Amino acid sequence: MPPTFHSSLTLALVVVLTGIGAGLGGMCLALLLHGIQHLAYGYSLDSLVSHQTFLWGVTAATPERRLHVLMVCGVVAGLGWWTLYRYGRPLVSVKQAVSASLPIMPAKTTLAHAVLQIITVALGSPLGREVAPREVGALAATWLSQRARLTPEMHRLLVACGAGAGLAAVYNVPLGGAVFVLEVLVGAFSWPAALMALATSAIGAAVAWLGLGAEAQYVVPHFVLSPALIAWAVVCGPVFGVAAYGFTRLTGAARAHAARGWRLPVLALLNFSLIGGLAMLLPQILGNGKGPAQLGFDNELGIGLAAVLLVAKVLVTAASLRAGAEGGLLTPGLANGALLAIILGGAWSLVLPGVPLGAFAIIGAAAFLAASMSMPLTAIVLVAEFTRIEHDFLVPIILAVIGSVCVSKLCQRGENTGKKPA
């Protein structure tokens, strides 16, 4: 058998197995998330996959139960990550794992890190759950790549594809997972990379259908595209860029000064207890932000409540990172964009009425997410797959994303220029 054919066959097999492994890992993490949510807040106890949402569950729970669950979350987060940092091997992020130095992700520590994120988000942590399936997918790819003895370049690419497939599996976004690999992790386009990313993400999403179904993440009503909505996207896109830049600065500083040592369990318990107290009045702040985003898309939020939730979500997200909790910022960023869009769209409607607030929310979610995570293409595709919005809505989404990302980059450039010595 010719060596080239053998190596190609091996690579194809590893790609398929990576997609399967990432899909199974993402599915298991999502089912674990649902199971803990249902047990903690006492809803849909007969099924892991339910039509009753997390927001419905926490709202139906008593205020005292919300407080008690968040106190448990603080104990789990504090002791869990303290133990991990104290006794586990140093963590290797997905970004580090696909870098030129190719450090290997420690299996046990990475799995524990992923499971801790899922448990705390399920209990009500305001951080995102998307990092965990990416880590598990990358870990599966690492193991397979080592067994197949792939070249360093193929190893790096496969690890990135595993992470993208994990994202695709847990959110049912096969194209979004592939674009994330190329835009964020690899940072370049090539046909081999594109084909591997598409294959692993499609397989990962399809495998996860077995346990999670193929439903869209958000159910949105039918919105009619109008010139006023397009004009709003052009005018307000830059505002999302400024807001996303501020959010990135805030969360970056919180992560840079995250609690470690004995302070971690103390601050984690204090932080999540305070969040629980706030959730007694505002149950919408619990979780990664999917609930408020869905309310925004459904036209069920007014300007006042959206403003309160936006301020609260930003503060509890930054506070949780500062207290030492771990998690992603994808859904929190998307929710922040939707909430800010309702505020800006509501003000716009005072002058030019007729556009539903939910239409503003979808566009704002994409614009904020694109700038806050520096991934314009991925954000556009993710929001399209999350909501399955009509094709024509891509026009205002793209225009808002362009304005948002450009202004965010200008803010970053201005900051870097200001730091240069005279």
Short mmCIF file of C-alpha atoms in Angstrom, two decimals:
data_model
loop_
_atom_site.label_atom_id
_atom_site.label_comp_id
_atom_site.label_asym_id
_atom_site.label_seq_id
_atom_site.Cartn_x
_atom_site.Cartn_y
_atom_site.Cartn_z
CA MET A 1 0.00 0.00 0.00
CA PRO A 2 1.57 3.35 -1.06
CA PRO A 3 2.63 5.50 1.92
CA THR A 4 0.75 8.55 0.60
CA PHE A 5 -2.50 6.60 0.35
CA HIS A 6 -1.95 5.11 3.80
CA SER A 7 -1.31 8.50 5.39
CA SER A 8 -4.34 10.02 3.66
CA LEU A 9 -6.53 7.15 4.83
CA THR A 10 -5.21 7.52 8.38
CA LEU A 11 -5.90 11.25 8.37
CA ALA A 12 -9.44 10.72 7.05
CA LEU A 13 -10.13 8.15 9.76
CA VAL A 14 -8.76 10.44 12.47
CA VAL A 15 -10.91 13.33 11.19
CA VAL A 16 -14.05 11.19 11.37
CA LEU A 17 -13.19 9.88 14.83
CA THR A 18 -12.46 13.42 16.04
CA GLY A 19 -15.90 14.56 14.93
CA ILE A 20 -17.51 11.58 16.65
CA GLY A 21 -15.51 12.09 19.85
CA ALA A 22 -16.24 15.81 19.98
CA GLY A 23 -19.91 15.17 19.27
CA LEU A 24 -20.23 12.60 22.04
CA GLY A 25 -18.30 14.82 24.45
CA GLY A 26 -20.42 17.87 23.67
CA MET A 27 -23.63 15.85 23.94
CA CYS A 28 -22.66 14.40 27.33
CA LEU A 29 -21.71 17.82 28.68
CA ALA A 30 -24.99 19.32 27.49
CA LEU A 31 -27.01 16.49 29.05
CA LEU A 32 -25.07 16.93 32.30
CA LEU A 33 -25.89 20.64 32.20
CA HIS A 34 -29.61 19.96 31.73
CA GLY A 35 -29.69 17.30 34.43
CA ILE A 36 -28.10 19.54 37.04
CA GLN A 37 -30.34 22.48 36.09
CA HIS A 38 -33.48 20.37 36.45
CA LEU A 39 -32.42 18.90 39.80
CA ALA A 40 -31.19 22.19 41.23
CA TYR A 41 -34.31 24.19 40.41
CA GLY A 42 -36.88 21.38 40.49
CA TYR A 43 -38.36 21.43 36.99
CA SER A 44 -38.71 18.86 34.17
CA LEU A 45 -37.51 16.07 36.45
CA ASP A 46 -38.81 13.41 34.07
CA SER A 47 -36.63 14.37 31.08
CA LEU A 48 -33.15 15.70 30.40
CA VAL A 49 -34.26 17.41 27.18
CA SER A 50 -37.36 19.49 27.89
CA HIS A 51 -39.36 22.27 26.29
CA GLN A 52 -39.32 24.05 29.65
CA THR A 53 -36.39 26.46 29.56
CA PHE A 54 -33.85 27.21 32.26
CA LEU A 55 -35.35 30.70 32.59
CA TRP A 56 -38.77 29.15 33.21
CA GLY A 57 -37.27 26.84 35.80
CA VAL A 58 -35.45 29.50 37.80
CA THR A 59 -38.42 31.85 37.63
CA ALA A 60 -40.76 29.13 38.91
CA ALA A 61 -38.39 28.26 41.76
CA THR A 62 -38.81 30.09 45.06
CA PRO A 63 -36.49 33.05 45.75
CA GLU A 64 -35.00 31.16 48.69
CA ARG A 65 -34.19 28.19 46.47
CA ARG A 66 -32.34 30.45 44.03
CA LEU A 67 -30.24 31.83 46.87
CA HIS A 68 -29.43 28.40 48.26
CA VAL A 69 -28.49 26.99 44.83
CA LEU A 70 -26.15 29.91 44.17
CA MET A 71 -24.51 29.43 47.56
CA VAL A 72 -23.89 25.80 46.60
CA CYS A 73 -22.51 27.08 43.29
CA GLY A 74 -20.07 29.27 45.21
CA VAL A 75 -18.86 26.33 47.28
CA VAL A 76 -18.45 24.10 44.20
CA ALA A 77 -16.67 26.82 42.22
CA GLY A 78 -14.37 27.87 45.05
CA LEU A 79 -13.33 24.45 46.30
CA GLY A 80 -13.36 22.92 42.83
CA TRP A 81 -10.99 25.36 41.16
CA TRP A 82 -8.86 25.72 44.28
CA THR A 83 -8.33 21.95 44.27
CA LEU A 84 -7.67 21.94 40.53
CA TYR A 85 -5.03 24.67 40.72
CA ARG A 86 -3.51 23.21 43.88
CA TYR A 87 -3.20 19.57 42.83
CA GLY A 88 -3.77 19.45 39.08
CA ARG A 89 -1.26 19.92 36.30
CA PRO A 90 -1.06 23.39 34.72
CA LEU A 91 -3.95 23.97 32.34
CA VAL A 92 -3.34 24.34 28.62
CA SER A 93 -6.04 26.32 26.82
CA VAL A 94 -7.21 25.46 23.31
CA LYS A 95 -5.51 28.62 22.03
CA GLN A 96 -2.23 27.49 23.57
CA ALA A 97 -2.68 23.93 22.28
CA VAL A 98 -2.87 25.14 18.66
CA SER A 99 0.07 27.54 18.99
CA ALA A 100 3.45 26.93 17.39
CA SER A 101 4.92 25.40 20.56
CA LEU A 102 2.16 22.72 20.57
CA PRO A 103 1.85 22.11 24.33
CA ILE A 104 -0.18 19.02 25.21
CA MET A 105 -3.43 19.44 27.14
CA PRO A 106 -3.33 17.40 30.39
CA ALA A 107 -6.26 14.98 30.15
CA LYS A 108 -7.46 14.71 33.75
CA THR A 109 -7.02 18.40 34.57
CA THR A 110 -8.73 19.49 31.35
CA LEU A 111 -11.70 17.17 31.89
CA ALA A 112 -12.09 18.36 35.48
CA HIS A 113 -11.89 21.97 34.30
CA ALA A 114 -14.59 21.36 31.68
CA VAL A 115 -16.93 19.56 34.07
CA LEU A 116 -16.54 22.30 36.70
CA GLN A 117 -17.59 24.90 34.14
CA ILE A 118 -20.68 22.90 33.20
CA ILE A 119 -21.69 22.32 36.83
CA THR A 120 -21.34 25.98 37.83
CA VAL A 121 -23.13 27.30 34.73
CA ALA A 122 -25.93 24.79 35.37
CA LEU A 123 -26.26 26.07 38.93
CA GLY A 124 -26.52 29.66 37.74
CA SER A 125 -23.05 31.06 37.01
CA PRO A 126 -23.33 33.96 34.53
CA LEU A 127 -20.43 32.69 32.42
CA GLY A 128 -20.73 30.76 29.17
CA ARG A 129 -20.63 27.00 28.72
CA GLU A 130 -18.97 26.92 25.29
CA VAL A 131 -15.37 26.59 26.48
CA ALA A 132 -15.98 23.16 28.06
CA PRO A 133 -17.05 21.29 24.88
CA ARG A 134 -14.25 22.96 22.95
CA GLU A 135 -11.75 21.68 25.50
CA VAL A 136 -13.18 18.16 25.41
CA GLY A 137 -13.20 18.14 21.60
CA ALA A 138 -9.61 19.38 21.49
CA LEU A 139 -8.63 16.76 24.05
CA ALA A 140 -10.16 13.98 21.94
CA ALA A 141 -8.32 15.28 18.88
CA THR A 142 -5.05 15.40 20.82
CA TRP A 143 -5.36 11.76 21.87
CA LEU A 144 -6.22 10.61 18.34
CA SER A 145 -3.46 12.68 16.76
CA GLN A 146 -0.86 11.21 19.10
CA ARG A 147 -2.01 7.67 18.35
CA ALA A 148 -1.93 8.32 14.60
CA ARG A 149 1.47 10.06 14.85
CA LEU A 150 0.41 12.98 12.71
CA THR A 151 2.83 15.71 11.71
CA PRO A 152 3.00 18.76 14.01
CA GLU A 153 1.08 20.87 11.49
CA MET A 154 -1.67 18.27 11.11
CA HIS A 155 -1.78 17.82 14.89
CA ARG A 156 -2.29 21.56 15.39
CA LEU A 157 -5.04 21.64 12.78
CA LEU A 158 -6.80 18.57 14.15
CA VAL A 159 -6.85 19.98 17.70
CA ALA A 160 -8.43 23.17 16.36
CA CYS A 161 -11.00 21.11 14.44
CA GLY A 162 -11.81 19.10 17.55
CA ALA A 163 -12.51 22.32 19.45
CA GLY A 164 -14.73 23.60 16.65
CA ALA A 165 -16.60 20.30 16.50
CA GLY A 166 -17.27 20.50 20.24
CA LEU A 167 -18.75 23.97 19.74
CA ALA A 168 -20.81 22.71 16.80
CA ALA A 169 -22.12 19.78 18.83
CA VAL A 170 -23.31 21.65 21.91
CA TYR A 171 -24.97 24.49 19.96
CA ASN A 172 -25.98 22.63 16.76
CA VAL A 173 -23.96 25.03 14.60
CA PRO A 174 -22.00 22.91 12.07
CA LEU A 175 -21.02 25.83 9.85
CA GLY A 176 -20.34 28.12 12.80
CA GLY A 177 -17.99 25.56 14.32
CA ALA A 178 -16.02 25.29 11.10
CA VAL A 179 -15.78 29.06 10.60
CA PHE A 180 -14.67 29.43 14.23
CA VAL A 181 -11.79 27.03 13.54
CA LEU A 182 -10.59 28.96 10.50
CA GLU A 183 -11.13 32.51 11.78
CA VAL A 184 -10.27 32.25 15.47
CA LEU A 185 -8.08 29.19 16.08
CA VAL A 186 -6.15 28.72 12.83
CA GLY A 187 -6.36 32.31 11.64
CA ALA A 188 -5.89 31.40 7.99
CA PHE A 189 -7.72 29.69 5.14
CA SER A 190 -6.56 26.65 3.24
CA TRP A 191 -8.54 23.94 1.52
CA PRO A 192 -7.25 21.13 3.76
CA ALA A 193 -8.09 23.15 6.87
CA ALA A 194 -11.52 24.09 5.53
CA LEU A 195 -12.43 20.52 4.59
CA MET A 196 -11.24 19.12 7.92
CA ALA A 197 -13.08 21.82 9.86
CA LEU A 198 -16.30 21.31 7.92
CA ALA A 199 -16.14 17.53 8.24
CA THR A 200 -15.45 17.43 11.98
CA SER A 201 -18.04 20.11 12.79
CA ALA A 202 -20.74 18.47 10.68
CA ILE A 203 -20.05 15.05 12.21
CA GLY A 204 -19.93 16.51 15.72
CA ALA A 205 -23.27 18.28 15.30
CA ALA A 206 -24.91 15.19 13.77
CA VAL A 207 -23.68 12.91 16.57
CA ALA A 208 -25.05 15.31 19.19
CA TRP A 209 -28.48 15.13 17.55
CA LEU A 210 -28.78 11.63 19.01
CA GLY A 211 -29.16 13.00 22.52
CA LEU A 212 -30.02 16.67 22.06
CA GLY A 213 -32.16 16.79 18.95
CA ALA A 214 -31.71 19.20 16.05
CA GLU A 215 -33.64 22.18 17.37
CA ALA A 216 -32.46 25.76 16.95
CA GLN A 217 -30.97 27.40 20.03
CA TYR A 218 -33.41 30.32 19.82
CA VAL A 219 -36.95 30.38 18.46
CA VAL A 220 -37.64 33.78 16.93
CA PRO A 221 -40.81 35.20 15.37
CA HIS A 222 -41.00 36.34 11.78
CA PHE A 223 -39.54 39.81 11.32
CA VAL A 224 -39.98 41.99 8.25
CA LEU A 225 -36.88 43.74 6.93
CA SER A 226 -37.33 47.49 6.50
CA PRO A 227 -35.21 50.49 5.44
CA ALA A 228 -35.50 51.86 8.99
CA LEU A 229 -33.93 48.69 10.40
CA ILE A 230 -31.05 48.84 7.92
CA ALA A 231 -30.47 52.50 8.76
CA TRP A 232 -30.46 51.67 12.47
CA ALA A 233 -27.88 48.94 11.89
CA VAL A 234 -25.57 51.39 10.12
CA VAL A 235 -26.00 54.16 12.70
CA CYS A 236 -25.84 52.02 15.85
CA GLY A 237 -23.24 49.47 14.75
CA PRO A 238 -20.36 51.65 16.03
CA VAL A 239 -22.08 52.00 19.42
CA PHE A 240 -21.90 48.23 19.87
CA GLY A 241 -18.20 48.42 19.04
CA VAL A 242 -17.55 50.90 21.85
CA ALA A 243 -19.65 48.88 24.28
CA ALA A 244 -17.95 45.62 23.33
CA TYR A 245 -14.54 47.22 23.74
CA GLY A 246 -15.46 48.34 27.25
CA PHE A 247 -16.83 44.90 28.11
CA THR A 248 -13.65 43.23 26.84
CA ARG A 249 -11.48 45.58 28.89
CA LEU A 250 -13.55 44.94 32.01
CA THR A 251 -13.59 41.14 31.71
CA GLY A 252 -9.94 41.05 30.69
CA ALA A 253 -8.94 42.97 33.81
CA ALA A 254 -11.14 40.70 35.95
CA ARG A 255 -9.45 37.59 34.52
CA ALA A 256 -5.99 39.08 34.93
CA HIS A 257 -6.67 39.65 38.63
CA ALA A 258 -8.70 36.48 39.25
CA ALA A 259 -8.51 35.16 42.80
CA ARG A 260 -6.09 32.35 43.53
CA GLY A 261 -4.98 30.53 46.66
CA TRP A 262 -7.14 30.83 49.78
CA ARG A 263 -8.91 33.88 48.35
CA LEU A 264 -10.54 31.81 45.62
CA PRO A 265 -13.02 29.80 47.74
CA VAL A 266 -13.76 32.83 49.92
CA LEU A 267 -14.46 35.22 47.05
CA ALA A 268 -16.32 32.57 45.05
CA LEU A 269 -18.73 31.91 47.92
CA LEU A 270 -19.21 35.64 48.52
CA ASN A 271 -19.69 36.40 44.81
CA PHE A 272 -22.23 33.68 44.10
CA SER A 273 -24.11 34.34 47.34
CA LEU A 274 -24.51 37.97 46.28
CA ILE A 275 -25.66 36.85 42.83
CA GLY A 276 -28.17 34.56 44.53
CA GLY A 277 -29.45 37.45 46.60
CA LEU A 278 -29.86 39.56 43.48
CA ALA A 279 -31.56 36.64 41.71
CA MET A 280 -34.24 36.60 44.40
CA LEU A 281 -35.50 39.76 42.70
CA LEU A 282 -34.14 39.24 39.17
CA PRO A 283 -34.14 35.54 38.23
CA GLN A 284 -33.30 36.52 34.64
CA ILE A 285 -29.67 37.18 35.59
CA LEU A 286 -28.98 33.51 36.33
CA GLY A 287 -27.18 31.42 33.77
CA ASN A 288 -25.12 32.34 30.74
CA GLY A 289 -27.59 34.87 29.32
CA LYS A 290 -29.62 32.67 27.00
CA GLY A 291 -32.84 33.53 28.85
CA PRO A 292 -32.58 37.33 28.53
CA ALA A 293 -31.51 36.97 24.89
CA GLN A 294 -34.57 34.83 24.14
CA LEU A 295 -36.83 37.35 25.89
CA GLY A 296 -35.31 40.07 23.75
CA PHE A 297 -35.80 38.14 20.52
CA ASP A 298 -39.43 37.44 21.53
CA ASN A 299 -40.23 41.16 22.05
CA GLU A 300 -40.88 40.47 25.75
CA LEU A 301 -38.50 43.06 27.22
CA GLY A 302 -39.03 46.77 27.59
CA ILE A 303 -36.31 49.40 27.65
CA GLY A 304 -36.29 49.72 31.44
CA LEU A 305 -35.94 46.03 32.26
CA ALA A 306 -33.41 45.57 29.46
CA ALA A 307 -31.26 48.34 30.95
CA VAL A 308 -31.43 46.83 34.44
CA LEU A 309 -30.55 43.36 33.14
CA LEU A 310 -27.70 44.69 31.01
CA VAL A 311 -26.03 46.45 33.94
CA ALA A 312 -26.60 43.47 36.22
CA LYS A 313 -25.31 40.91 33.70
CA VAL A 314 -22.14 42.88 32.98
CA LEU A 315 -21.39 43.33 36.68
CA VAL A 316 -22.03 39.72 37.73
CA THR A 317 -20.03 38.39 34.76
CA ALA A 318 -16.99 40.51 35.63
CA ALA A 319 -17.38 39.77 39.36
CA SER A 320 -17.50 36.02 38.74
CA LEU A 321 -14.30 36.13 36.68
CA ARG A 322 -12.62 38.23 39.38
CA ALA A 323 -13.70 35.71 42.01
CA GLY A 324 -11.89 32.96 40.11
CA ALA A 325 -14.76 31.22 38.29
CA GLU A 326 -14.12 29.99 34.76
CA GLY A 327 -16.31 29.96 31.67
CA GLY A 328 -16.80 31.49 28.27
CA LEU A 329 -18.12 34.84 27.12
CA LEU A 330 -19.91 33.83 23.93
CA THR A 331 -23.50 33.71 25.17
CA PRO A 332 -22.92 36.49 27.73
CA GLY A 333 -21.68 38.70 24.89
CA LEU A 334 -24.61 37.75 22.69
CA ALA A 335 -27.06 38.54 25.50
CA ASN A 336 -25.40 41.88 26.24
CA GLY A 337 -25.74 42.82 22.59
CA ALA A 338 -29.41 41.89 22.52
CA LEU A 339 -30.14 43.89 25.68
CA LEU A 340 -28.23 46.95 24.47
CA ALA A 341 -30.03 46.72 21.13
CA ILE A 342 -33.41 46.84 22.86
CA ILE A 343 -32.35 50.05 24.61
CA LEU A 344 -31.01 51.65 21.42
CA GLY A 345 -33.85 50.29 19.31
CA GLY A 346 -36.45 51.54 21.77
CA ALA A 347 -34.96 55.02 21.62
CA TRP A 348 -34.88 54.83 17.80
CA SER A 349 -38.54 53.78 17.74
CA LEU A 350 -39.53 56.98 19.51
CA VAL A 351 -38.56 58.79 16.30
CA LEU A 352 -39.12 56.08 13.67
CA PRO A 353 -41.61 53.56 15.07
CA GLY A 354 -42.68 50.32 13.45
CA VAL A 355 -39.72 47.97 13.97
CA PRO A 356 -40.18 45.22 16.61
CA LEU A 357 -37.62 45.32 19.40
CA GLY A 358 -36.77 41.67 18.72
CA ALA A 359 -35.44 42.58 15.28
CA PHE A 360 -33.07 45.10 16.85
CA ALA A 361 -32.01 42.47 19.40
CA ILE A 362 -30.89 39.92 16.80
CA ILE A 363 -28.76 42.47 14.96
CA GLY A 364 -27.29 43.86 18.17
CA ALA A 365 -26.44 40.39 19.44
CA ALA A 366 -24.33 39.70 16.36
CA ALA A 367 -22.66 43.13 16.41
CA PHE A 368 -21.65 42.93 20.08
CA LEU A 369 -20.51 39.31 19.84
CA ALA A 370 -18.40 40.02 16.76
CA ALA A 371 -16.53 42.89 18.39
CA SER A 372 -16.22 41.47 21.90
CA MET A 373 -14.65 38.22 20.67
CA SER A 374 -12.91 39.61 17.55
CA MET A 375 -14.65 37.14 15.23
CA PRO A 376 -16.93 38.96 12.74
CA LEU A 377 -17.45 36.06 10.34
CA THR A 378 -18.06 33.55 13.11
CA ALA A 379 -20.51 35.86 14.87
CA ILE A 380 -22.56 36.36 11.71
CA VAL A 381 -22.75 32.63 11.02
CA LEU A 382 -23.44 31.72 14.65
CA VAL A 383 -26.35 34.15 15.01
CA ALA A 384 -27.79 32.95 11.70
CA GLU A 385 -27.59 29.33 12.87
CA PHE A 386 -28.70 30.10 16.43
CA THR A 387 -31.89 31.84 15.27
CA ARG A 388 -32.35 30.50 11.72
CA ILE A 389 -33.38 34.01 10.79
CA GLU A 390 -34.47 34.80 7.24
CA HIS A 391 -31.67 35.21 4.71
CA ASP A 392 -32.43 38.90 4.04
CA PHE A 393 -31.62 39.72 7.67
CA LEU A 394 -27.97 39.07 6.91
CA VAL A 395 -27.77 42.53 5.31
CA PRO A 396 -28.38 44.61 8.48
CA ILE A 397 -26.47 42.06 10.57
CA ILE A 398 -23.40 42.39 8.35
CA LEU A 399 -23.62 46.19 8.26
CA ALA A 400 -23.87 46.39 12.05
CA VAL A 401 -20.99 43.94 12.49
CA ILE A 402 -18.77 45.98 10.17
CA GLY A 403 -19.40 49.18 12.12
CA SER A 404 -18.99 47.46 15.46
CA VAL A 405 -15.73 45.67 14.68
CA CYS A 406 -14.15 48.69 12.98
CA VAL A 407 -14.85 50.99 15.93
CA SER A 408 -13.73 48.35 18.44
CA LYS A 409 -10.43 47.96 16.59
CA LEU A 410 -10.00 51.74 16.50
CA CYS A 411 -10.50 51.85 20.27
CA GLN A 412 -7.87 49.13 20.72
CA ARG A 413 -5.45 50.96 18.44
CA GLY A 414 -5.99 54.19 20.35
CA GLU A 415 -5.31 52.40 23.63
CA ASN A 416 -2.12 50.84 22.29
CA THR A 417 -0.95 54.19 20.91
CA GLY A 418 -1.57 55.83 24.28
CA LYS A 419 0.58 53.23 26.02
CA LYS A 420 3.64 53.90 23.85
CA PRO A 421 6.37 55.85 25.62
CA ALA A 422 6.80 59.44 24.53
#
